[in-house]
mmCIF file of C-alpha atoms and ligand atoms in Angstrom:
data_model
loop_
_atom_site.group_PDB
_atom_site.id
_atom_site.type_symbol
_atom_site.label_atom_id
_atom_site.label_comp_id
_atom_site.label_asym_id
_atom_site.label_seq_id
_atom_site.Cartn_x
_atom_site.Cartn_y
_atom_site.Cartn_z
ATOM 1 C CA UNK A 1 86.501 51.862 108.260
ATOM 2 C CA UNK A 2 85.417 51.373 111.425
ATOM 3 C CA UNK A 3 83.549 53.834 113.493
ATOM 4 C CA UNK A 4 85.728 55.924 116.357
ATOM 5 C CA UNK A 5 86.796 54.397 120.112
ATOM 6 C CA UNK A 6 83.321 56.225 121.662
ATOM 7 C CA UNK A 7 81.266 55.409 119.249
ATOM 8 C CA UNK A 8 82.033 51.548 119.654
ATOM 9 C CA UNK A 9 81.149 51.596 122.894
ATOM 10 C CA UNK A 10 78.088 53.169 122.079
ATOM 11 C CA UNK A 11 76.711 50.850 119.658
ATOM 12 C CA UNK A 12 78.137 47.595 121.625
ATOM 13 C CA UNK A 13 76.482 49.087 124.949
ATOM 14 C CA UNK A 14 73.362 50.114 122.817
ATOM 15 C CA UNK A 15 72.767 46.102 121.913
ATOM 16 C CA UNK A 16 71.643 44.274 124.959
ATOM 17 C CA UNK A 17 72.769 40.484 125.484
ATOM 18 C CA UNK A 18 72.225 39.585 129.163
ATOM 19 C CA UNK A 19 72.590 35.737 129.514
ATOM 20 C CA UNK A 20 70.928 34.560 132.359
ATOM 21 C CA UNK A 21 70.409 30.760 133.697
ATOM 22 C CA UNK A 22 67.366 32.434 134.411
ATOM 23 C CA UNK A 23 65.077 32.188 131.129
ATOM 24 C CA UNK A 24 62.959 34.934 131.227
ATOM 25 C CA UNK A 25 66.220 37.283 131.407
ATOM 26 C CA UNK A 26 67.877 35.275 128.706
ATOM 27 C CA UNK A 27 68.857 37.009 126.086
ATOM 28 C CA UNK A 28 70.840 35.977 122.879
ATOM 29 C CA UNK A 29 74.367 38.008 122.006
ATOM 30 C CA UNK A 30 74.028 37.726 118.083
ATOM 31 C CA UNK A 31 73.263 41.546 117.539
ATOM 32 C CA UNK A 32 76.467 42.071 119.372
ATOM 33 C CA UNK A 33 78.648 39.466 117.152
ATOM 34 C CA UNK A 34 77.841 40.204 113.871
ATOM 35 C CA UNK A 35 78.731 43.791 114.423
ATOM 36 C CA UNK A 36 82.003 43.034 116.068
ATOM 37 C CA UNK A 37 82.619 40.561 112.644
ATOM 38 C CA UNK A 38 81.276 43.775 110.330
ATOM 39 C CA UNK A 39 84.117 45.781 112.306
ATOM 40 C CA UNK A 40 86.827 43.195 112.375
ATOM 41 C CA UNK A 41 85.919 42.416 108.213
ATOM 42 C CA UNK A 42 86.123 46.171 107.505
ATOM 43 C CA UNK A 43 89.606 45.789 109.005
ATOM 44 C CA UNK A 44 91.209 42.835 106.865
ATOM 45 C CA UNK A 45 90.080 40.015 109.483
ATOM 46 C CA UNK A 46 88.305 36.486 108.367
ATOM 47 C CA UNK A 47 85.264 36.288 110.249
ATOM 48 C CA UNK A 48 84.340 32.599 111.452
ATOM 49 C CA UNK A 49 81.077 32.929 113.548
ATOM 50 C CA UNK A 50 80.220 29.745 115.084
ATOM 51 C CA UNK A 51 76.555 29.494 116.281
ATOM 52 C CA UNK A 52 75.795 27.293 119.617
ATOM 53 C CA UNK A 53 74.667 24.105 118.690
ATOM 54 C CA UNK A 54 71.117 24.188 120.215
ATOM 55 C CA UNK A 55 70.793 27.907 121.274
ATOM 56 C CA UNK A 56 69.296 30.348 118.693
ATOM 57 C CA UNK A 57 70.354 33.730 118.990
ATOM 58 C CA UNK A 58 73.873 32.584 120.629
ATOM 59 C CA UNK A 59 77.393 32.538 118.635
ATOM 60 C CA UNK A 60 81.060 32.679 119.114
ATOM 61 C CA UNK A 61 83.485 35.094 116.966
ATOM 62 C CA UNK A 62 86.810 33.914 115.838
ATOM 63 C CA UNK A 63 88.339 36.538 113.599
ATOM 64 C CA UNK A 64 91.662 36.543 112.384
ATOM 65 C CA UNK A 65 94.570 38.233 110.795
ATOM 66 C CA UNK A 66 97.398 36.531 109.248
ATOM 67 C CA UNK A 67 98.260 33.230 109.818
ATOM 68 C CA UNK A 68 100.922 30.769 111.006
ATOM 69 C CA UNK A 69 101.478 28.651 114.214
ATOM 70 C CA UNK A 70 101.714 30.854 116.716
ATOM 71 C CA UNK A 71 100.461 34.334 117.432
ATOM 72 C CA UNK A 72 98.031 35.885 119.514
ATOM 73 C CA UNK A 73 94.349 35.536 120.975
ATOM 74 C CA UNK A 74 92.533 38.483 122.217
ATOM 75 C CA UNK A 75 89.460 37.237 124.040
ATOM 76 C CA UNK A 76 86.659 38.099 125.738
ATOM 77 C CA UNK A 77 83.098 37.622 126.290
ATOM 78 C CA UNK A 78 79.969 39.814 124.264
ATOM 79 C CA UNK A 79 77.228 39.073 127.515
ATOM 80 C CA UNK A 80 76.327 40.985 130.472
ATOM 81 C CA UNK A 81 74.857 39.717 133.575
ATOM 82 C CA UNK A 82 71.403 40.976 134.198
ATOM 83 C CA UNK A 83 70.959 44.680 135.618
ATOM 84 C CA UNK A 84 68.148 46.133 137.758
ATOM 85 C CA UNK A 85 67.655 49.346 135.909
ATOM 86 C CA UNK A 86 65.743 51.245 138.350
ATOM 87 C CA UNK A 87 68.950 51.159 141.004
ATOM 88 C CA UNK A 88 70.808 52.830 137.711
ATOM 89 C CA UNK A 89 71.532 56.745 137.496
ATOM 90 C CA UNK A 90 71.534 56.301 133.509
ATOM 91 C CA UNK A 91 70.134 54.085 131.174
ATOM 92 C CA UNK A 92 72.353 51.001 130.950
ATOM 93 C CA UNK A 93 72.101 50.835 127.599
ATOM 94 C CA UNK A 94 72.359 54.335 126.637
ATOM 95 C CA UNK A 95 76.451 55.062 126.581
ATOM 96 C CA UNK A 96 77.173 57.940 129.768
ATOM 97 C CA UNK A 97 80.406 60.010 129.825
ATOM 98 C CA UNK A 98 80.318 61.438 133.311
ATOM 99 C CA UNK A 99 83.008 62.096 135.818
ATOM 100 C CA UNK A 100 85.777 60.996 133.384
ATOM 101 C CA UNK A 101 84.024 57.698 133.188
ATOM 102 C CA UNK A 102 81.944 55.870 130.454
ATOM 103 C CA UNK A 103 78.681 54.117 132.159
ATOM 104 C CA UNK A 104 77.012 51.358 130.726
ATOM 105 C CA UNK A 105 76.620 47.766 131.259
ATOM 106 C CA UNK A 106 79.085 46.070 129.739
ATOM 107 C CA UNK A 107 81.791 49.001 129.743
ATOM 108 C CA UNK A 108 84.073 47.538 132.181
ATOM 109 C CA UNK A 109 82.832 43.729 132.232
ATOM 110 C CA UNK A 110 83.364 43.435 129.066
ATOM 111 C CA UNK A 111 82.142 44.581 125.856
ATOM 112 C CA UNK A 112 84.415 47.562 126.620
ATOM 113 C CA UNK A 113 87.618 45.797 125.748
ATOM 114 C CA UNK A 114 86.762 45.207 122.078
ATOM 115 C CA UNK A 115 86.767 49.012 120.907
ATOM 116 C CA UNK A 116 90.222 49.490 122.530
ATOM 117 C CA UNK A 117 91.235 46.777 120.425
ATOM 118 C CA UNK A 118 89.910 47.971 117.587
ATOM 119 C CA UNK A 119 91.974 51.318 118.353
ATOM 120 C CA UNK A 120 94.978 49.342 119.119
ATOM 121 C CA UNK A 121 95.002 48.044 115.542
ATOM 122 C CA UNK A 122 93.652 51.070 113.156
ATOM 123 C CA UNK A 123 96.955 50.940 111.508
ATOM 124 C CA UNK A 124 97.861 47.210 111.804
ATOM 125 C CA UNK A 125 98.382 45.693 107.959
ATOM 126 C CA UNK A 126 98.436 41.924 107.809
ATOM 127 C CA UNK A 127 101.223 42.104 105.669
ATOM 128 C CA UNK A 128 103.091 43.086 109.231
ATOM 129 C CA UNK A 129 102.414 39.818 110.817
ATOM 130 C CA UNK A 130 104.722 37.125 111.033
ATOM 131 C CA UNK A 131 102.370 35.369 113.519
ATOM 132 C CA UNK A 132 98.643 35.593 113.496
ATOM 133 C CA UNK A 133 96.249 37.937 115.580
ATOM 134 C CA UNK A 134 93.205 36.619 116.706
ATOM 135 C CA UNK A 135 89.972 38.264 118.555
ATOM 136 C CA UNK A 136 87.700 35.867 120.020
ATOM 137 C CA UNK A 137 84.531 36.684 121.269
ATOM 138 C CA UNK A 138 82.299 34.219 123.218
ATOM 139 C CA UNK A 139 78.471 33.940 124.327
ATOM 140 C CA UNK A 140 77.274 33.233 127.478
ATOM 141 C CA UNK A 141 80.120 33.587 129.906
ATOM 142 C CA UNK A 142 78.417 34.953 132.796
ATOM 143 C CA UNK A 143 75.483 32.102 132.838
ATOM 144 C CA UNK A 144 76.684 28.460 131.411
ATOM 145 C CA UNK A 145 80.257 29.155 129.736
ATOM 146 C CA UNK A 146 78.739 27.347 126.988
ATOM 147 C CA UNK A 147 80.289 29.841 124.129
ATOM 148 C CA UNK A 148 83.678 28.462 126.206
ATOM 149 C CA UNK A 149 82.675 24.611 126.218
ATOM 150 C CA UNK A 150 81.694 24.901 121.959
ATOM 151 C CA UNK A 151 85.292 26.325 121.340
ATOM 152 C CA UNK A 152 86.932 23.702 123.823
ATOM 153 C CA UNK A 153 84.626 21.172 121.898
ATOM 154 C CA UNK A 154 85.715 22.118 118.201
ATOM 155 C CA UNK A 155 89.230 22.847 119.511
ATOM 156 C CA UNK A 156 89.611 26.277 118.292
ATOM 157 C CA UNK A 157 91.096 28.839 117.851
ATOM 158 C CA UNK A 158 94.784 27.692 117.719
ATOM 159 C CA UNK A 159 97.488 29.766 118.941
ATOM 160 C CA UNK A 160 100.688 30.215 120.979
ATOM 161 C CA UNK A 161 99.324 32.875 123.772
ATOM 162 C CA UNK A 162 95.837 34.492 125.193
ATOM 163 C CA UNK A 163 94.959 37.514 126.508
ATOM 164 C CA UNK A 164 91.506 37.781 128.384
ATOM 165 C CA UNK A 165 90.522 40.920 128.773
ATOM 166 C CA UNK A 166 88.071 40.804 132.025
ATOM 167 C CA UNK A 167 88.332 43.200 134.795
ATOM 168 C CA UNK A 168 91.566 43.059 136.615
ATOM 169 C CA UNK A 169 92.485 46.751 136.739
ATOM 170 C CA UNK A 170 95.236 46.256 134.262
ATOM 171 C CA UNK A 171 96.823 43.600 136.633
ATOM 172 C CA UNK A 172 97.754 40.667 134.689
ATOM 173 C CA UNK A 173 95.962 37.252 136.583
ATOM 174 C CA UNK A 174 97.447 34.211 136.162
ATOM 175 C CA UNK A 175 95.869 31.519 138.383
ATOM 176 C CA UNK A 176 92.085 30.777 140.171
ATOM 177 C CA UNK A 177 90.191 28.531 141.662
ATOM 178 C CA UNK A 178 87.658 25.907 139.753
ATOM 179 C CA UNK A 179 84.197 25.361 140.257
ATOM 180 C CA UNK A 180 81.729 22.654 140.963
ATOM 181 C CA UNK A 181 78.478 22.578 142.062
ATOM 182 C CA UNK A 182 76.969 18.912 142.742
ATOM 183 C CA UNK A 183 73.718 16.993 144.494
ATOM 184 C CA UNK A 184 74.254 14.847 146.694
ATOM 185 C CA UNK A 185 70.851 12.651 146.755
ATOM 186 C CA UNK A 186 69.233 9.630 148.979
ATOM 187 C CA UNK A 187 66.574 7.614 148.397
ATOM 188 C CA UNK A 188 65.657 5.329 151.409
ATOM 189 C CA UNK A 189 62.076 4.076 152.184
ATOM 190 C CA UNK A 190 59.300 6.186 154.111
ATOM 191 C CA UNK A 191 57.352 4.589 156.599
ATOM 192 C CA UNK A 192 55.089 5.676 159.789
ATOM 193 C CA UNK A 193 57.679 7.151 162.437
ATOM 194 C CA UNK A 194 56.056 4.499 165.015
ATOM 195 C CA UNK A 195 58.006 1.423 163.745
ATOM 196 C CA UNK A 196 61.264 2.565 162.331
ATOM 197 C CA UNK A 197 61.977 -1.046 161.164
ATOM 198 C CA UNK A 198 59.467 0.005 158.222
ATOM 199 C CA UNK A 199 61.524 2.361 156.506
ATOM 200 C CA UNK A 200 64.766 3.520 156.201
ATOM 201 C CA UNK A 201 65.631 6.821 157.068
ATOM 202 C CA UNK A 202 67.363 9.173 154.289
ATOM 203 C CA UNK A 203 68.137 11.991 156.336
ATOM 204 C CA UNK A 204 69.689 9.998 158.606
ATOM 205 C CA UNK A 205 71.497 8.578 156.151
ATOM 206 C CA UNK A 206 72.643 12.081 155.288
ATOM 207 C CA UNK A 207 73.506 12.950 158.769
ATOM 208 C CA UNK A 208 76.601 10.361 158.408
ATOM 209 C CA UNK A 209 77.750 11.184 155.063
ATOM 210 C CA UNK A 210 77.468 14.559 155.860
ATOM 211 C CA UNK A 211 79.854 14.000 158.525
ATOM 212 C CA UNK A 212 82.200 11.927 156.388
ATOM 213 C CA UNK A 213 82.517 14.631 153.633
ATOM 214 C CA UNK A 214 83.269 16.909 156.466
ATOM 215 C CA UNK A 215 85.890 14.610 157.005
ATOM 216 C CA UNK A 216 87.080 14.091 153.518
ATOM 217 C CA UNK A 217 87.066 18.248 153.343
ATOM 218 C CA UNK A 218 89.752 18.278 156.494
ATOM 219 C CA UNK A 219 91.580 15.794 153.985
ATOM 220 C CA UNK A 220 91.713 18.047 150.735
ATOM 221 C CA UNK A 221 92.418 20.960 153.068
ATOM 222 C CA UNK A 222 95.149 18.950 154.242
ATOM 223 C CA UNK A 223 96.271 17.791 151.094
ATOM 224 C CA UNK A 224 96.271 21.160 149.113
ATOM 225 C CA UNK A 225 97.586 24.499 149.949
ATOM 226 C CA UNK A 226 98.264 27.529 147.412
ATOM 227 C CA UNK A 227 99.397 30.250 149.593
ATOM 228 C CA UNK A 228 98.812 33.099 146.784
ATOM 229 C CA UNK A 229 95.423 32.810 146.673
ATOM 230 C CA UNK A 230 93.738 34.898 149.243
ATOM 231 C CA UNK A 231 91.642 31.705 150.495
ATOM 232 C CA UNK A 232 94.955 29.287 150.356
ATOM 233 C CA UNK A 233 93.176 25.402 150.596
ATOM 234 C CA UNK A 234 90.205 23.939 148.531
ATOM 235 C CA UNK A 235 86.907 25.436 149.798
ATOM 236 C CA UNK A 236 83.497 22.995 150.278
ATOM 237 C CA UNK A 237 80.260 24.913 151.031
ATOM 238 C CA UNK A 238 77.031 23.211 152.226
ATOM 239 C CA UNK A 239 75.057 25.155 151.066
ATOM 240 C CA UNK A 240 71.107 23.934 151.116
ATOM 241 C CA UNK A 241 69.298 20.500 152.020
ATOM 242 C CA UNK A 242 66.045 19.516 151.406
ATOM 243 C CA UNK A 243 64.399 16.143 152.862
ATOM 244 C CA UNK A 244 60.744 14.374 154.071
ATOM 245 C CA UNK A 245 57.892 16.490 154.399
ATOM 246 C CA UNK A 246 56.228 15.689 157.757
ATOM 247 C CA UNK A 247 57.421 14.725 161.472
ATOM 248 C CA UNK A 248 55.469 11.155 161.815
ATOM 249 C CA UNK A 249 57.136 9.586 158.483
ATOM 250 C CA UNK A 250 59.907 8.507 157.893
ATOM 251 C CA UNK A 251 62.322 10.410 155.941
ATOM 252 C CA UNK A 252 62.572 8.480 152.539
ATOM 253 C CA UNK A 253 64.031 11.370 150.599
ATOM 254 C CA UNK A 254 67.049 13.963 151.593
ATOM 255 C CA UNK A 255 69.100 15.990 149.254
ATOM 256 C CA UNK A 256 72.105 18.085 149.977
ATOM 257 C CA UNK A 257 73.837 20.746 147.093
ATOM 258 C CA UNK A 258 77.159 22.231 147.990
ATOM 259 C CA UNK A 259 79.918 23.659 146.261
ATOM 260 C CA UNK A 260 83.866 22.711 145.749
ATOM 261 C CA UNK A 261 86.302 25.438 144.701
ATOM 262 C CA UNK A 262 89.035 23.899 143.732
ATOM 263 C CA UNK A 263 92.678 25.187 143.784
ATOM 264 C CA UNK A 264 94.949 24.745 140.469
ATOM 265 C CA UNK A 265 96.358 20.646 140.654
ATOM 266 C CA UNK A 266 92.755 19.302 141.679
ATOM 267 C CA UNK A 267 90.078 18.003 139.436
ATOM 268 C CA UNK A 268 86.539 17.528 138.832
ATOM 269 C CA UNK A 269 86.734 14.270 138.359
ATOM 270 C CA UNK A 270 88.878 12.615 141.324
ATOM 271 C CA UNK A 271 86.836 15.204 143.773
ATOM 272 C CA UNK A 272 83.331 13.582 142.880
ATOM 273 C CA UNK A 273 85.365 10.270 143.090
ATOM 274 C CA UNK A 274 86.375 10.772 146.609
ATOM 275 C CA UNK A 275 83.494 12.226 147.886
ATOM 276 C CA UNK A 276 81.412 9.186 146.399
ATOM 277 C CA UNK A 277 84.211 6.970 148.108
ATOM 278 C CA UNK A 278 83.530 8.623 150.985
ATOM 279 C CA UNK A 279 79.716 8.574 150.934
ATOM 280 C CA UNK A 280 78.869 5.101 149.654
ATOM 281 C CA UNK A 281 79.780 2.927 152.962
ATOM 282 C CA UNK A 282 76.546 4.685 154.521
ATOM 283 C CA UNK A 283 74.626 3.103 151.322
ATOM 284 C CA UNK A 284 75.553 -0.229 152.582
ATOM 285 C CA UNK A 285 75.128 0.434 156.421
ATOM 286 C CA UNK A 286 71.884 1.879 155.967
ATOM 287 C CA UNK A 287 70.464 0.372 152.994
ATOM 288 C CA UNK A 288 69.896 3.495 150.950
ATOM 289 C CA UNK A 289 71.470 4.813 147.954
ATOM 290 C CA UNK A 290 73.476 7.322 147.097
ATOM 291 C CA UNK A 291 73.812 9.291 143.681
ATOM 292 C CA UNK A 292 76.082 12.482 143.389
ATOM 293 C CA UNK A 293 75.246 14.900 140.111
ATOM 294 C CA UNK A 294 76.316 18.462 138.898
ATOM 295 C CA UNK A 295 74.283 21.244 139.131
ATOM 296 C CA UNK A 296 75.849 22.872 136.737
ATOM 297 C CA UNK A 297 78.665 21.693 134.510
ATOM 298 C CA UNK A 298 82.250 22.323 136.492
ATOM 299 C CA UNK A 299 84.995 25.059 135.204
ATOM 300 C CA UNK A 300 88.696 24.129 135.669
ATOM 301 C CA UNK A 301 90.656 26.078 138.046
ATOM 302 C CA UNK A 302 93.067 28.239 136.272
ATOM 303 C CA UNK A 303 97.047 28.568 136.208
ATOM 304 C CA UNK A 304 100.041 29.336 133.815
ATOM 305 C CA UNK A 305 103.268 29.110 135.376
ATOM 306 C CA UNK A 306 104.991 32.495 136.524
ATOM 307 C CA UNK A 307 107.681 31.727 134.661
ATOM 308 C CA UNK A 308 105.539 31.443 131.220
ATOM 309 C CA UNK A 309 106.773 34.259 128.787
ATOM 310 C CA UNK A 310 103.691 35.533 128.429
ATOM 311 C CA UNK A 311 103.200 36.065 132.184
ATOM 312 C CA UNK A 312 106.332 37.421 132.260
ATOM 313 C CA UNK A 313 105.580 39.747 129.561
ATOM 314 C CA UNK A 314 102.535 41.305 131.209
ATOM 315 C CA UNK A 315 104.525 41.898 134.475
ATOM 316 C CA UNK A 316 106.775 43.559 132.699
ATOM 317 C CA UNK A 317 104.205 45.518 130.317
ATOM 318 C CA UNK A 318 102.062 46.368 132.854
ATOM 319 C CA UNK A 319 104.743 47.007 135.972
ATOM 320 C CA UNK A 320 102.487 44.531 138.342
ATOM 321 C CA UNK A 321 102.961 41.075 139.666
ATOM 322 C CA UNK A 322 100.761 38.711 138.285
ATOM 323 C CA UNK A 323 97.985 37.782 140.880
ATOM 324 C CA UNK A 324 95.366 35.571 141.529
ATOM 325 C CA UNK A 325 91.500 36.124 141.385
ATOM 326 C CA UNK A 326 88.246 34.676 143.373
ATOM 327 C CA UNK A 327 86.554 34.440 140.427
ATOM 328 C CA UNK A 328 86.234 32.044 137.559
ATOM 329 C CA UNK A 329 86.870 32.965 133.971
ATOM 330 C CA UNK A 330 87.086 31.166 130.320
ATOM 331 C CA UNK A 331 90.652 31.243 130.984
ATOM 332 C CA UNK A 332 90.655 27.385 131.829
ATOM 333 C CA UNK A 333 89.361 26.622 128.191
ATOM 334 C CA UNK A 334 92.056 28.121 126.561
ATOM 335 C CA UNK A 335 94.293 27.333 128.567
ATOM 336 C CA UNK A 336 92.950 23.413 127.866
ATOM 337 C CA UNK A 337 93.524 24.480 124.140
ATOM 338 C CA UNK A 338 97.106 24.742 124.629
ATOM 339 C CA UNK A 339 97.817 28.446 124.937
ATOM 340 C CA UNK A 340 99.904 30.227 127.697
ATOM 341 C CA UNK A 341 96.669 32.309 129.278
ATOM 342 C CA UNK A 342 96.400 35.408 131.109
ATOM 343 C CA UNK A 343 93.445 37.013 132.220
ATOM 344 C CA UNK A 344 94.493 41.272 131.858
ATOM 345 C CA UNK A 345 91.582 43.985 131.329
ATOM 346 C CA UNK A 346 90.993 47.250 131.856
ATOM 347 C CA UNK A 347 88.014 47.276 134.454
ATOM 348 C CA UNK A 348 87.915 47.038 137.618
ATOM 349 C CA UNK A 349 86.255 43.854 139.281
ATOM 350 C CA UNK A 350 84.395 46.007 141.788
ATOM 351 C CA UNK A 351 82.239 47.575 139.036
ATOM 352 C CA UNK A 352 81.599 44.550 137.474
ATOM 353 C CA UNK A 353 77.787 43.248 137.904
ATOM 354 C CA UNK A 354 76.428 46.755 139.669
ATOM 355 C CA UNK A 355 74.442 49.033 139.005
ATOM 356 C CA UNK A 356 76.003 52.401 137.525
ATOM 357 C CA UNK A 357 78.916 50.106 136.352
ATOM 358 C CA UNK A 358 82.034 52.661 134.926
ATOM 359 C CA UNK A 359 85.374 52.183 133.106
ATOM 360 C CA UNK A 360 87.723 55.083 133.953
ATOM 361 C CA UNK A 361 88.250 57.196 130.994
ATOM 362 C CA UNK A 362 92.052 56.614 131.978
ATOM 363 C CA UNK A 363 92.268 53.333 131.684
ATOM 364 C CA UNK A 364 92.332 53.867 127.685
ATOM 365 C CA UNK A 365 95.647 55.209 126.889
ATOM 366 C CA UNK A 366 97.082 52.714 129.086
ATOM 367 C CA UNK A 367 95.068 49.778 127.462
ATOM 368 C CA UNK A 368 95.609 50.423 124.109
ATOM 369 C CA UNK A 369 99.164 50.710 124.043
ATOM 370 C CA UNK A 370 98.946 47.088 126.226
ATOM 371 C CA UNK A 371 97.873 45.689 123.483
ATOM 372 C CA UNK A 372 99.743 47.253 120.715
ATOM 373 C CA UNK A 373 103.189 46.352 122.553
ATOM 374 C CA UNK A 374 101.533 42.572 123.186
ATOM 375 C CA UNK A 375 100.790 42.125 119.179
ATOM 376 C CA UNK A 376 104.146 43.744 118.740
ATOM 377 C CA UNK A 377 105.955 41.228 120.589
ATOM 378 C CA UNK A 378 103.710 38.005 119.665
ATOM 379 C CA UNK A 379 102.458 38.913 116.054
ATOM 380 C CA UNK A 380 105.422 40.990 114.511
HETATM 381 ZN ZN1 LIG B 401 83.377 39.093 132.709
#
């Protein structure tokens, strides 16, 4: 037995897991998995928690039902971003029914979308299933994607399709844009501003490779065009630099950090190439160097053909053309794994990561038969 839809909510909403690349905010999700694998166990399914190598506190669920080739992955992540509780009406933590809406972080973004599973599959027997069902539920999506990265890693879970169930307002999602965030560093030589022969200056140095990555952006804009995103070419934001420290020496240290969101087709990889290509003749001109590092690691950009069943499916399911988002997800990674991924949940994205944050009472019914029709048609 498992306890009923509200009550769910209650005691996922009622166990906080904020992760945060912030470390006094960090918080681990743990609390949150093993209940999910005490539900999913009380309900037939093998519970495989994986901790993160390294992070204490921090695991992945995979918990499955039947078994086979194909089947079906329902996914989604157990953390919240952090909240600032005083710009709250209720107590983010304490489940709110109000205004035919439940409050509480986590309700629509996304700890919400495991008790409507659970409802979807009160009556499910896994001697129905011809294909497996799987639930996956990941740590640390909203800081590092590491829960992401450790299933990408071990190459699990296996299966033919994926459902993510973050906030689209029950529109099924089937492309967006990547991510990288990278440093862009000189080193030259400081040196007292009268004589510049006695150092070499690294923010002039950056001045010119500024201006070639400007002109290397012009090229990628060129290059790649997506006209159903919202944004339709490659984006590159300079976003802060940081170099010397006083006006009479010369400048022997500059950094710039900007980001890249890439459109489905382009790569981490080849972008840090070019922009290194593009950089490294002012190394030689000037004698400096130049060294280019992530921030933070990169995340894919996202698509799975319109034509893919399983987008197809959701159109169909849900009456909506599939769409693209602004935002990244751990659709990438399981995509990367091999399964036809969509990105379909209840929430909206515009209650996501604010205060008072709601999921429509009416957004249930609708989910829950969603997902019964989508085991229906891939586990049955
Ligand atoms: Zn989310």
């Amino acid at each position: 037995m498992t306890p009923g839809l509200i009550e769910c909510f209650r005691q996922l909403i009622a166990l906080p897991s904020i992760s945060s690349t912030r470390p006094d905010l960090d918080q681990g999700n743990r609390a949150v998995i093993d209940t999910l694998a005490e539900w999913f166990s009380a309900l037939g399914f093998a519970c495989d928690i994986q901790p993160l190598p390294g992070q204490p506190g921090k695991a992945n669920l995979i918990a499955t039902l039947g078994s086979g080739p194909g089947g079906l992955v329902l996914a989604g992540h157990t953390d919240t971003v952090p909240c600032d509780e005083s710009l709250w009406r209720s107590n983010p933590f304490t489940l709110t029914e109000a205004d035919n809406r439940l409050y509480g972080l986590g309700v629509c973004d996304m700890k919400g979308f495991f008790p409507l599973i659970l409802e979807a599959i009160q009556d499910l027997k896994a001697s129905q299933l011809q294909q497996p069902l799987i639930i996956l539920a990941t740590a640390d999506e909203e800081s590092s994607m590491n829960g992401a990265r450790a299933l990408a890693a071990e190459g699990k879970p296996k299966a033919r399709y994926a459902v993510i169930g973050e906030p689209t307002g029950l529109q099924p999602l089937h492309m967006h844009k990547g991510i990288m965030m990278e440093r862009l560093t000189i080193i030259g030589q400081s040196g007292h501003s009268s004589d510049p022969s006695l150092g070499r200056n690294a923010m002039e140095a950056m001045n010119d490779v500024i201006n070639r990555i400007l002109v290397l952006r012009s090229e990628l804009e060129q290059r790649y065009n997506n006209p159903a995103f919202t944004i339709p070419r490659p984006t590159m934001n300079l976003g802060c630099i940081h170099g010397g420290d006083n006006p009479n020496r010369i400048c022997g240290h500059c950094e710039l950090e900007f980001d890249v969101r890439m459109l489905p087709g382009m790569n981490p990889e080849d972008v840090r190439r070019e922009i290194l290509t593009y950089a490294s003749p002012v190394a030689k001109e000037r004698g400096v160097t130049v060294t280019l590092e992530p921030i933070a690691d990169s995340i894919d950009a996202f698509m799975t053909p319109v034509t893919s069943d399983l987008v197809k499916t959701c159109e169909q399911l849900t009456g909506y053309s599939a769409t693209t988002a602004a935002f990244a997800t751990e659709a990438p990674f399981l995509s990367g794994l091999g399964m036809e991924t969509v990105v379909l949940g209840p929430g909206d994205i515009a209650q996501a990561h604010q205060p008072d944050e709601y999921l429509a009472l009416d957004r249930i019914t609708p989910t829950i038969d969603l997902l019964k029709q989508l085991i229906a048609r891939y586990c049955l």
